Amino acid sequence: MTGGTETLSSTRRRVQPVQRSSALLSPAVMFGTRQSWDIAHAPCLQELWKKDLSLDASSVDFLMSDGEDDGSFLSLPAASFSQRPPLTAELNTSSSHQLLIQTLQDKVCELQARFCSEEVSCQRTGGGAWTQGEEPLLAKPTGVKPNPNLFSRPEEEQLVSRLHTQVAALEQKLLDRTQEVERLRSELGATDLEKQLERLLVENERLKQELKSRRSSELQPDAAADGCSCCRHAQEAEALRREAASWENRARQREQRLAELQQELQESSCRAEALQLQLDDSRRRRSEGEQKLHLRLQECEEELARRAAAPPRVKVVTQTVQVESADSQKALVELQVKNESLQEQLSLQRQLLRELEAQLHDSQRTCTQLRTQIHVYEGEMQRAQGQLEADMQSLEEEKNRLIEEAFIRAESEMKAVHENLAGVRLNLLSLQPALRTLTSDYNCLKKQVQDFPSMLEKAISEAKQEICQVISDVSSTNQDLLRKYKREMNLRKKCHNELVRLKGNIRVFCRVRPVSQEELDSADAGTALSFDSDDDAVLYLSSRGKVMTFELDKVFPPQASQEEVFQEVQALVTSCIDGFNVCIFAYGQTGSGKTYTMEGVTSDPGINQRALRLLFAEVTEKTLDWEYRIVVSLVEIYNETLRDLLRQNPTDKLDIKLNPDGSGQLYVPGLTEIAVQSPEDINRVFELGQVNRATACTNLNEHSSRSHALLIITVSGFNSTTGTRTQGKLNLVDLAGSERIGKSGAEGSRLREAQCINKSLSALGDVISALRSRHAHVPFRNSRLTYLLQDSLSGDSKTLMMVQVSPLPGNVSESVCSLKFAQRVRSVELNSAASSKRHENSSTSSSPTHDSLELDSPPVTPAPLPISRASSAGSTLSSASRTPSGSRRRSQSQLAAGRLKLN
Ligand SMILES: Nc1ncnc2c1ncn2[C@@H]1O[C@H](COP(=O)(O)OP(=O)(O)OP(=O)(O)O)[C@@H](O)[C@H]1O
């Protein structure tokens, strides 16, 4: 025996004797030192310790006594006791352990009782010394006499201590089992299974989502895929195959993981079964140990009985006992106290054992529940595995279906691609001849390109020659066209003039003004005039019961508008653009509408403004070839005095003189001529004339009735293409009232005004009469008016007299006079031989360009035909141009011409 550890001996032998003094110490002292007991059945306990409690053999040392002592010595290492934790903190064993502990405790109590009874009997018998042959089995301590009567006490104490040690070992074993159960629970606990199950569920859900996303991505319509090549579908099919292989690997991994889990579960179940078997074996060994202990107790009782039956040995040690009785008594008391404390500890241990037994029951119940739960988890795992296998199966089927669809689609697309390829090949074969043709064409073109510079030079030279030829042809054509144009222009002038001539160079219109509202209200509201609905050139006048018929060129009824009147005179207006002199004058009694017809009102202008607007429009249309200049002058003749209404001092008298250039033309020195370029200029000219005319008189209305107002418009044109120059003059005259002096009863200045008016109008009549009579001398100089209008009343000039007539019955006599005068004028035709007239000595002209007119514009008027309108109409007009009323009009004109007399 070395160190603190005793080895197990295979034979029974005696070892160091236990010191009695230390054997009688307290259990705490005993547990803190090395102790030895002589136990009769030590092998049983050894077996119990080694098997039931699973103690290490190195930590337990059984020292068996020899056959003489018939006992065994059990030695435990002191360190194992000193290192033990408190019993109350660790006891945890099975019911069999508790039963064993209980049995041992009962046996300790019994031994203590016997010890007490033996001590009492020894005291009663006087004690005795130990005999040599009856020495106690335990070796006596040095210096201390052995006491045969007390030999059983340390033995029993040792037994009690040993039993305590067994209890502690059982507690330790119970604690180890509890820890083992906890470890198993932690290894196979529900938490891990639940975690494993949750992990599997999460993995399963993730696999489902991946499959769903893969399915959606594969089923997603791909418009571009239709046009993709076959290679792309093959790649997709390959990717799908790889994906399927990865899914298969994952499924195999899952299956392996499931197999591992099942393996672990089986191992855990096996381990639990092994533990259960081990527990059952421990129970069985405990029961065997109990039986052995029971037998050993019986043997101890028998031995005690046998020893009790040996009195001689007691007598030997009686004296010694008596000597040591005081100490024994004292020790007995101490032992009793210790015994009581041990009793208390035993009761506590019993209580703890009961609690531990309850805990053991709970542990067993918990273990059962855990097994049930394990079974449940196993079922769930099986279900999860089945679900997983079903999902894997469905995934596999879906994967196969998708792969098949992809293959089918790829095959169809491959087929289409092959067909397209075949078509392309056919096209290629068909295009090869075209390619050869194109190649030959290309070669030809290449050769042409190489030859192009020389061809280009040749073509350019030819083109130049052709262009020169064309230019010469065009220039000659232009010359022809220019000649034709000039001829056509002259022809147009001739036609126009012929038309005017056919209409009559002196035309006479009659306009009847409407009855005003005031005149309608008066008693003299009737009308003496009537019209022919079939002939617009006839006017009927009732006077003194007789109806007089007047035939004129045109009769405008009261409802005729300014525009309608101007439509009839605009042909004359445009004649002045062609270089003719035109004279339009309004004639009639006061208040018959002369000013209204010539000037009009602001809202409805008369001939003056309309004529100027028309001239502007016409010259504007001809701006391509012609340059025109339009100048205007405003002249008033009052009491045979000529005044310029456009100069700053209109009261200055003007004179008419012979042009000093020797041309024989007349002109008005100092006459203001204003060039107009727009209608606004015309308005400004008229406003200036009105202002000047108003400043020159006290009563404008009366003054205007007693004076002649002349608007002289000169149109000069130059054709830059032909070099032609033209100049025409348009005289628009608003004559003074034509009342007879006797009727008006005027005196003084009024008489002089009337005399001047009549003089000028008579001179006008005389001029016209002379023209009609083709007198060699035409008295233009008899009045300022005729003198000023000389060039517009002679030659190829065109004259229009607008006779204004009042419809009132009170003005019938004046209307008759005016109409007779108009009819006399109408019978006159001016000489159309311009050349002869323009070379007449008495001709006048205020235009310095008149010479150029003669030079550049040859006479277009036909040869002079100085016949009256009536005779010319019958001789020159074709039958087709005659109107139904033509013959009647001519006869009436002839009659009227014979009847009318100058005023
Ligand atoms: N055709 C017509 N339509 C409407 N009103 C007219 C027409 N003719 C003349 N009148 C009106 O008759 C009145 C007299 O006209 P206007 O002054 O023109 O006559 P006149 O002959 O010029 O007179 P005088 O010789 O005094 O100048 C004016 O109020 C004028 O507005």
Coordinates of C-alpha atoms in Angstrom, one line a residue, residues 387-897:
Q387 CA -43.1 16.0 -48.5
L388 CA -39.5 16.8 -49.5
E389 CA -39.4 13.7 -51.7
A390 CA -42.8 14.6 -53.2
D391 CA -41.5 18.2 -53.9
M392 CA -38.4 16.8 -55.3
Q393 CA -40.4 14.5 -57.5
S394 CA -42.6 17.4 -58.7
L395 CA -39.5 19.5 -59.3
E396 CA -38.0 16.7 -61.2
E397 CA -41.1 16.3 -63.3
E398 CA -41.3 20.1 -63.9
K399 CA -37.7 20.1 -64.8
N400 CA -38.2 17.3 -67.3
R401 CA -41.2 19.0 -68.7
L402 CA -39.4 22.3 -69.1
I403 CA -36.4 20.6 -70.7
E404 CA -38.7 18.8 -73.1
E405 CA -40.5 22.0 -74.0
A406 CA -37.1 23.8 -74.5
F407 CA -36.0 20.9 -76.6
I408 CA -39.1 21.0 -78.7
R409 CA -38.9 24.7 -79.1
A410 CA -35.2 24.5 -80.0
E411 CA -35.9 21.8 -82.5
S412 CA -38.7 23.7 -84.2
E413 CA -36.5 26.8 -84.3
M414 CA -33.7 24.8 -85.6
K415 CA -36.0 23.4 -88.3
A416 CA -37.0 27.0 -89.2
V417 CA -33.4 28.1 -89.3
H418 CA -32.5 25.2 -91.5
E419 CA -35.4 26.1 -93.8
N420 CA -34.2 29.7 -93.9
L421 CA -30.7 28.5 -94.5
A422 CA -31.9 26.4 -97.4
G423 CA -33.9 29.4 -98.8
V424 CA -30.8 31.6 -98.4
R425 CA -28.7 29.0 -100.3
L426 CA -31.3 28.9 -103.1
N427 CA -31.3 32.7 -103.2
L428 CA -27.6 32.6 -103.3
L429 CA -27.6 30.2 -106.2
S430 CA -30.2 32.3 -108.0
L431 CA -28.2 35.5 -107.2
Q432 CA -25.0 34.1 -108.6
P433 CA -25.9 34.8 -112.3
A434 CA -27.1 38.3 -111.3
L435 CA -23.8 38.7 -109.5
R436 CA -21.9 37.8 -112.7
T437 CA -24.1 40.2 -114.6
L438 CA -23.4 42.9 -112.0
T439 CA -19.7 42.1 -112.2
S440 CA -19.7 42.5 -115.9
D441 CA -21.8 45.7 -115.5
Y442 CA -19.3 46.9 -112.9
N443 CA -16.4 46.3 -115.3
C444 CA -18.3 48.2 -118.0
L445 CA -19.0 51.0 -115.7
K446 CA -15.4 51.0 -114.5
K447 CA -14.3 51.4 -118.1
Q448 CA -16.8 54.1 -118.7
V449 CA -15.5 55.9 -115.6
Q450 CA -12.0 55.7 -116.9
D451 CA -13.3 57.1 -120.2
F452 CA -15.5 59.6 -118.4
P453 CA -13.1 62.6 -118.4
S454 CA -12.6 62.6 -122.2
M455 CA -16.3 61.9 -122.7
L456 CA -17.1 64.7 -120.3
E457 CA -14.9 67.2 -122.1
K458 CA -16.4 66.2 -125.4
A459 CA -19.9 66.4 -123.9
I460 CA -19.1 69.8 -122.4
S461 CA -17.9 71.2 -125.7
E462 CA -21.0 69.8 -127.4
A463 CA -23.2 71.2 -124.7
K464 CA -21.5 74.6 -125.0
Q465 CA -22.1 74.6 -128.7
E466 CA -25.7 73.6 -128.2
I467 CA -26.2 76.2 -125.4
C468 CA -24.7 78.9 -127.7
Q469 CA -27.1 77.7 -130.4
V470 CA -30.0 77.7 -128.0
I471 CA -29.0 81.1 -126.7
S472 CA -28.9 82.5 -130.2
D473 CA -32.2 80.8 -131.0
V474 CA -33.7 82.1 -127.8
S475 CA -32.5 85.6 -128.5
S476 CA -33.9 85.5 -132.0
T477 CA -37.1 84.1 -130.5
N478 CA -37.2 86.8 -128.0
Q479 CA -36.8 89.4 -130.7
D480 CA -39.6 87.8 -132.6
L481 CA -41.7 87.7 -129.4
L482 CA -40.8 91.3 -128.7
R483 CA -41.9 92.3 -132.2
K484 CA -45.0 90.2 -131.7
Y485 CA -45.6 91.8 -128.4
K486 CA -45.3 95.3 -129.7
R487 CA -47.5 94.3 -132.6
E488 CA -50.0 92.8 -130.2
M489 CA -49.8 95.8 -127.9
N490 CA -50.5 98.1 -130.8
L491 CA -53.3 95.8 -132.0
R492 CA -54.8 95.8 -128.5
K493 CA -54.7 99.6 -128.5
K494 CA -56.2 99.6 -131.9
C495 CA -58.9 97.3 -130.8
H496 CA -59.6 99.3 -127.7
N497 CA -59.7 102.5 -129.6
E498 CA -61.8 101.0 -132.2
L499 CA -64.2 99.8 -129.5
V500 CA -64.3 103.3 -128.0
R501 CA -64.6 104.7 -131.5
L502 CA -67.5 102.4 -132.2
K503 CA -69.1 103.4 -129.0
G504 CA -68.4 107.0 -130.0
N505 CA -65.6 109.4 -129.1
I506 CA -68.1 111.6 -127.4
R507 CA -70.4 109.6 -125.2
V508 CA -73.2 111.0 -123.3
F509 CA -74.6 109.4 -120.2
C510 CA -77.5 110.6 -118.2
R511 CA -77.9 110.0 -114.5
V512 CA -81.1 110.8 -112.6
R513 CA -80.6 111.6 -109.0
P514 CA -83.0 110.2 -106.4
V515 CA -85.6 112.2 -104.7
S516 CA -84.5 113.2 -101.2
Q517 CA -86.5 112.8 -98.1
E518 CA -87.2 116.5 -97.8
E519 CA -88.4 116.6 -101.4
L520 CA -90.7 113.6 -100.8
D521 CA -92.3 115.5 -97.9
S522 CA -92.9 118.6 -100.0
A523 CA -95.8 119.1 -102.3
D524 CA -93.5 118.9 -105.4
A525 CA -92.7 115.3 -104.7
G526 CA -93.7 113.8 -108.0
T527 CA -91.4 112.9 -110.9
A528 CA -91.6 113.8 -114.5
L529 CA -89.1 111.2 -115.7
S530 CA -89.7 107.6 -116.6
F531 CA -87.5 104.8 -117.9
D532 CA -87.7 102.1 -120.5
S533 CA -87.4 98.8 -118.9
D534 CA -86.1 97.3 -122.2
D535 CA -83.6 99.9 -123.2
D536 CA -81.3 101.5 -120.7
A537 CA -80.4 104.3 -123.1
V538 CA -83.9 105.9 -123.3
L539 CA -85.4 108.4 -120.9
Y540 CA -89.0 109.7 -121.1
L541 CA -89.9 113.1 -119.8
S542 CA -93.4 114.5 -119.3
S543 CA -93.7 118.1 -119.8
R544 CA -97.0 120.0 -120.3
G545 CA -98.8 116.9 -121.3
K546 CA -96.3 115.8 -123.8
V547 CA -93.9 112.9 -123.4
M548 CA -90.5 113.6 -124.7
T549 CA -88.1 110.8 -125.5
F550 CA -84.4 111.2 -125.1
E551 CA -82.0 108.6 -126.4
L552 CA -78.5 108.7 -124.8
D553 CA -75.7 106.2 -124.6
K554 CA -76.7 105.2 -121.1
V555 CA -79.3 106.3 -118.7
F556 CA -78.7 105.6 -115.0
P557 CA -81.9 105.5 -112.9
P558 CA -81.9 107.0 -109.4
Q559 CA -81.1 103.6 -107.8
A560 CA -77.9 103.2 -109.8
S561 CA -74.9 103.0 -107.5
Q562 CA -71.6 104.8 -107.8
E563 CA -69.9 101.5 -108.7
E564 CA -72.4 100.8 -111.5
V565 CA -71.7 104.3 -112.9
F566 CA -68.0 103.8 -112.7
Q567 CA -68.2 100.4 -114.4
E568 CA -69.4 102.2 -117.5
V569 CA -66.7 104.8 -117.5
Q570 CA -63.7 102.8 -116.5
A571 CA -62.8 101.9 -120.1
L572 CA -62.3 105.6 -120.8
V573 CA -60.2 105.9 -117.7
T574 CA -57.8 103.1 -118.7
S575 CA -57.5 104.7 -122.2
C576 CA -55.3 107.5 -120.8
I577 CA -52.8 104.8 -119.7
D578 CA -52.4 104.0 -123.4
G579 CA -51.7 107.6 -124.1
F580 CA -55.2 109.0 -124.9
N581 CA -56.7 112.2 -123.6
V582 CA -59.9 111.7 -121.9
C583 CA -62.4 114.2 -120.7
I584 CA -65.3 113.3 -118.4
F585 CA -67.4 116.2 -117.3
A586 CA -70.6 116.4 -115.3
Y587 CA -73.3 118.7 -116.7
G588 CA -76.6 119.8 -115.2
Q589 CA -78.5 122.2 -113.2
T590 CA -77.7 123.0 -109.6
G591 CA -78.5 120.3 -107.2
S592 CA -78.9 117.6 -109.9
G593 CA -76.0 115.5 -108.5
K594 CA -72.9 116.6 -110.5
T595 CA -70.6 116.8 -107.4
Y596 CA -72.0 113.6 -106.0
T597 CA -71.2 111.7 -109.3
M598 CA -67.7 113.2 -109.7
E599 CA -66.5 113.4 -106.1
G600 CA -69.0 111.4 -104.2
V601 CA -69.0 111.1 -100.5
T602 CA -66.4 109.6 -98.1
S603 CA -68.2 106.4 -97.7
D604 CA -69.1 106.1 -101.4
P605 CA -66.6 108.0 -103.5
G606 CA -67.3 109.1 -107.0
I607 CA -65.6 108.9 -110.4
N608 CA -62.6 111.0 -109.4
Q609 CA -61.3 108.8 -106.6
R610 CA -62.3 105.5 -108.3
A611 CA -60.6 106.6 -111.5
L612 CA -57.3 107.3 -109.7
R613 CA -57.6 103.9 -107.8
L614 CA -58.1 102.2 -111.1
L615 CA -55.1 103.9 -112.6
F616 CA -53.0 102.8 -109.7
A617 CA -54.2 99.2 -110.0
E618 CA -53.6 99.2 -113.8
V619 CA -50.1 100.7 -113.7
T620 CA -49.2 98.3 -110.8
E621 CA -50.1 95.3 -113.0
K622 CA -47.8 96.6 -115.7
T623 CA -44.8 97.3 -113.5
L624 CA -43.0 94.4 -115.1
D625 CA -42.4 96.2 -118.4
W626 CA -43.7 99.8 -117.7
E627 CA -42.7 102.6 -115.5
Y628 CA -45.6 105.0 -114.9
R629 CA -45.8 108.4 -113.3
I630 CA -49.1 109.9 -112.3
V631 CA -49.4 113.6 -111.5
V632 CA -52.5 115.5 -110.5
S633 CA -53.6 119.1 -110.7
L634 CA -56.7 120.7 -109.3
V635 CA -58.0 123.8 -111.1
E636 CA -61.0 125.9 -110.6
I637 CA -62.6 128.2 -113.1
Y638 CA -64.7 130.9 -111.5
N639 CA -65.9 133.8 -113.4
E640 CA -63.5 132.9 -116.3
T641 CA -60.7 133.0 -113.9
L642 CA -58.3 130.0 -113.6
R643 CA -57.0 129.2 -110.2
D644 CA -54.7 126.5 -108.9
L645 CA -56.3 124.8 -105.9
L646 CA -53.1 123.0 -105.0
R647 CA -50.8 126.0 -104.6
Q648 CA -50.4 127.8 -101.3
N649 CA -52.2 130.9 -102.5
P650 CA -55.1 129.7 -104.5
T651 CA -56.4 133.1 -105.2
D652 CA -53.6 133.7 -107.7
K653 CA -54.9 133.7 -111.2
L654 CA -53.4 131.4 -113.8
D655 CA -53.1 131.9 -117.5
I656 CA -53.0 129.6 -120.4
K657 CA -50.0 130.2 -122.7
L658 CA -48.4 128.7 -125.8
N659 CA -45.5 126.4 -125.0
P660 CA -42.3 128.2 -125.8
D661 CA -40.6 125.1 -127.2
G662 CA -42.3 125.8 -130.5
S663 CA -44.4 122.7 -130.4
G664 CA -47.6 124.8 -130.4
Q665 CA -48.7 123.1 -127.3
L666 CA -50.6 125.1 -124.6
Y667 CA -49.7 124.9 -121.0
V668 CA -50.6 126.6 -117.8
P669 CA -47.5 128.3 -116.3
G670 CA -47.2 127.7 -112.5
L671 CA -49.8 125.0 -112.4
T672 CA -49.1 122.7 -109.5
E673 CA -48.6 119.1 -110.4
I674 CA -48.4 116.6 -107.5
A675 CA -47.2 113.1 -108.2
V676 CA -49.3 110.6 -106.4
Q677 CA -48.3 107.0 -105.7
S678 CA -51.1 105.7 -103.5
P679 CA -54.7 106.3 -102.7
E680 CA -53.6 108.0 -99.5
D681 CA -51.8 110.6 -101.7
I682 CA -55.1 111.1 -103.6
N683 CA -57.0 111.8 -100.4
R684 CA -54.4 114.3 -99.3
V685 CA -54.7 116.1 -102.7
F686 CA -58.4 116.2 -102.5
E687 CA -58.3 117.5 -98.9
L688 CA -55.8 120.2 -99.9
G689 CA -58.1 121.2 -102.8
Q690 CA -61.1 121.4 -100.6
V691 CA -59.3 123.5 -98.1
N692 CA -58.0 125.9 -100.7
R693 CA -61.4 126.1 -102.4
A694 CA -63.0 126.9 -99.1
T695 CA -60.5 129.6 -98.2
A696 CA -61.1 131.3 -101.6
C697 CA -64.8 131.9 -101.0
T698 CA -67.2 132.8 -98.3
N699 CA -69.8 130.2 -99.0
L700 CA -68.4 126.9 -100.3
N701 CA -71.7 125.4 -101.4
E702 CA -72.8 128.4 -103.4
H703 CA -69.3 128.9 -104.7
S704 CA -69.0 125.3 -105.8
S705 CA -72.3 125.7 -107.7
R706 CA -70.9 128.7 -109.5
S707 CA -67.5 127.4 -110.5
H708 CA -66.0 124.6 -112.6
A709 CA -63.8 122.2 -110.8
L710 CA -61.2 120.3 -112.9
L711 CA -59.1 117.4 -111.7
I712 CA -56.4 116.9 -114.3
I713 CA -54.6 113.6 -114.1
T714 CA -51.5 113.0 -116.3
V715 CA -50.2 109.5 -116.8
S716 CA -46.8 109.1 -118.3
G717 CA -45.4 105.7 -119.1
F718 CA -42.1 104.2 -120.3
N719 CA -41.6 100.7 -121.5
S720 CA -38.0 99.7 -120.8
T721 CA -38.3 96.6 -123.0
T722 CA -39.6 98.4 -126.1
G723 CA -38.5 101.9 -125.2
T724 CA -42.0 103.1 -125.8
R725 CA -43.2 106.3 -124.1
T726 CA -46.9 107.2 -123.6
Q727 CA -48.7 110.1 -122.0
G728 CA -52.4 110.5 -121.5
K729 CA -54.5 113.1 -119.7
L730 CA -57.6 112.5 -117.8
N731 CA -59.8 115.6 -117.2
L732 CA -62.5 115.1 -114.6
V733 CA -64.7 118.2 -114.7
D734 CA -67.5 119.1 -112.3
L735 CA -69.2 121.9 -114.2
A736 CA -71.1 124.7 -112.6
G737 CA -74.9 124.7 -112.6
S738 CA -76.5 125.3 -115.9
E739 CA -79.5 127.4 -114.8
R740 CA -80.8 130.0 -117.1
I741 CA -80.4 133.5 -116.1
G742 CA -84.0 134.4 -116.6
K743 CA -85.3 131.7 -114.4
S744 CA -82.8 132.4 -111.6
G745 CA -83.5 136.1 -111.7
A746 CA -79.9 136.8 -110.6
E747 CA -78.5 140.3 -110.4
G748 CA -75.1 141.8 -109.7
S749 CA -72.4 139.3 -108.9
R750 CA -74.8 136.5 -109.2
L751 CA -75.7 137.8 -112.7
R752 CA -72.0 138.0 -113.6
E753 CA -71.5 134.5 -112.2
A754 CA -74.4 133.2 -114.3
Q755 CA -73.1 135.0 -117.4
C756 CA -69.7 133.5 -117.0
I757 CA -71.2 130.1 -116.5
N758 CA -73.4 130.4 -119.5
K759 CA -70.5 131.8 -121.5
S760 CA -68.3 128.8 -120.7
L761 CA -71.1 126.3 -121.3
S762 CA -72.0 128.0 -124.5
A763 CA -68.4 127.9 -125.6
L764 CA -68.4 124.2 -124.8
G765 CA -71.6 123.8 -126.9
D766 CA -70.0 125.8 -129.7
V767 CA -66.8 123.7 -129.7
I768 CA -68.9 120.6 -129.8
S769 CA -71.0 122.0 -132.6
A770 CA -67.9 123.0 -134.5
L771 CA -66.5 119.6 -134.1
R772 CA -69.8 118.1 -135.3
S773 CA -69.9 120.4 -138.2
R774 CA -66.3 119.8 -139.0
H775 CA -65.5 123.4 -139.2
A776 CA -62.0 124.3 -140.0
H777 CA -62.0 126.5 -137.0
V778 CA -63.1 125.2 -133.6
P779 CA -63.6 128.0 -131.1
F780 CA -61.7 126.5 -128.2
R781 CA -60.5 129.9 -127.0
N782 CA -64.0 131.3 -126.4
S783 CA -63.8 130.3 -122.8
R784 CA -61.2 129.3 -120.3
L785 CA -63.0 126.0 -119.9
T786 CA -62.8 124.9 -123.6
Y787 CA -59.4 126.4 -124.0
L788 CA -58.1 124.3 -121.1
L789 CA -59.9 121.2 -122.4
Q790 CA -58.8 121.7 -126.0
D791 CA -56.5 118.7 -126.2
S792 CA -59.1 116.6 -124.5
L793 CA -61.9 117.5 -126.9
S794 CA -60.0 117.2 -130.1
G795 CA -58.2 114.6 -132.2
D796 CA -58.4 111.1 -130.9
S797 CA -59.5 112.3 -127.5
K798 CA -62.4 110.7 -125.8
T799 CA -65.1 112.6 -124.1
L800 CA -67.8 111.6 -121.8
M801 CA -70.5 113.9 -120.7
M802 CA -72.5 112.8 -117.7
V803 CA -75.8 114.8 -117.8
Q804 CA -77.3 115.0 -114.3
V805 CA -81.1 115.4 -114.2
S806 CA -83.3 116.2 -111.3
P807 CA -86.5 114.0 -111.2
L808 CA -88.6 116.7 -109.7
P809 CA -91.4 118.1 -111.8
G810 CA -90.4 121.7 -110.9
N811 CA -87.1 121.1 -112.7
V812 CA -88.6 119.8 -115.9
S813 CA -87.7 122.8 -118.0
E814 CA -84.0 122.7 -116.8
S815 CA -84.0 118.9 -117.3
V816 CA -85.3 119.4 -120.9
C817 CA -82.5 121.9 -121.6
S818 CA -79.9 119.7 -120.2
L819 CA -81.1 116.6 -122.1
K820 CA -81.3 118.6 -125.3
F821 CA -77.7 119.8 -124.8
A822 CA -76.6 116.2 -124.1
Q823 CA -78.4 114.9 -127.2
R824 CA -76.6 117.6 -129.3
V825 CA -73.2 116.7 -127.9
R826 CA -73.9 113.0 -128.5
S827 CA -74.4 113.7 -132.2
V828 CA -70.7 114.9 -132.5
E829 CA -67.8 112.6 -133.2
L830 CA -64.3 113.7 -132.7
N831 CA -61.7 113.4 -135.4
S832 CA -59.8 110.2 -134.8
A833 CA -56.8 111.3 -136.9
A834 CA -54.5 112.2 -134.0
S835 CA -51.7 113.2 -136.2
S836 CA -53.6 115.7 -138.1
K837 CA -55.1 117.2 -134.9
R838 CA -51.9 117.2 -133.0
H839 CA -50.4 119.2 -135.8
E840 CA -53.2 121.6 -135.7
N841 CA -52.0 125.1 -134.9
S842 CA -54.5 125.6 -132.2
S843 CA -53.8 122.5 -130.2
T844 CA -52.6 122.9 -126.7
S845 CA -50.6 120.7 -124.3
S846 CA -49.3 121.1 -120.9
S847 CA -47.2 118.0 -121.1
P848 CA -43.6 118.4 -122.2
T849 CA -43.5 114.7 -123.2
H850 CA -46.1 115.0 -125.9
D851 CA -43.4 114.9 -128.6
S852 CA -42.1 111.6 -127.4
L853 CA -45.7 110.3 -127.5
E854 CA -45.9 111.1 -131.1
L855 CA -42.6 109.7 -131.8
D856 CA -42.8 106.5 -129.8
S857 CA -46.5 105.8 -130.2
P858 CA -47.6 105.7 -133.7
P859 CA -51.2 106.6 -134.5
V860 CA -53.3 103.7 -133.8
T861 CA -56.6 105.3 -134.5
P862 CA -57.9 104.3 -137.8
A863 CA -58.0 106.8 -140.6
P864 CA -60.2 109.9 -140.0
L865 CA -63.7 109.3 -140.6
P866 CA -65.4 112.6 -139.8
I867 CA -68.8 111.5 -139.9
S868 CA -71.5 111.7 -137.4
R869 CA -72.3 108.9 -135.0
A870 CA -75.5 108.2 -136.8
S871 CA -73.9 107.9 -140.2
S872 CA -70.9 106.1 -139.0
A873 CA -73.0 103.6 -137.1
G874 CA -74.8 102.7 -140.3
S875 CA -71.6 102.5 -142.3
T876 CA -69.0 101.0 -140.0
L877 CA -70.7 98.8 -137.6
S878 CA -71.5 95.3 -138.8
S879 CA -75.0 94.0 -138.6
A880 CA -73.9 91.6 -135.9
S881 CA -72.9 94.4 -133.5
R882 CA -76.1 96.3 -133.8
T883 CA -78.5 96.2 -130.9
P884 CA -82.2 95.9 -131.4
S885 CA -82.6 99.4 -130.4
G886 CA -79.8 100.6 -132.6
S887 CA -81.8 101.7 -135.6
R888 CA -84.4 103.4 -133.4
R889 CA -81.7 105.2 -131.5
R890 CA -80.0 106.4 -134.6
S891 CA -83.3 107.8 -136.0
Q892 CA -84.1 109.5 -132.8
S893 CA -80.6 111.0 -132.7
Q894 CA -80.9 112.3 -136.2
L895 CA -84.2 113.9 -135.3
A896 CA -82.9 115.3 -132.1
A897 CA -79.8 116.6 -133.7

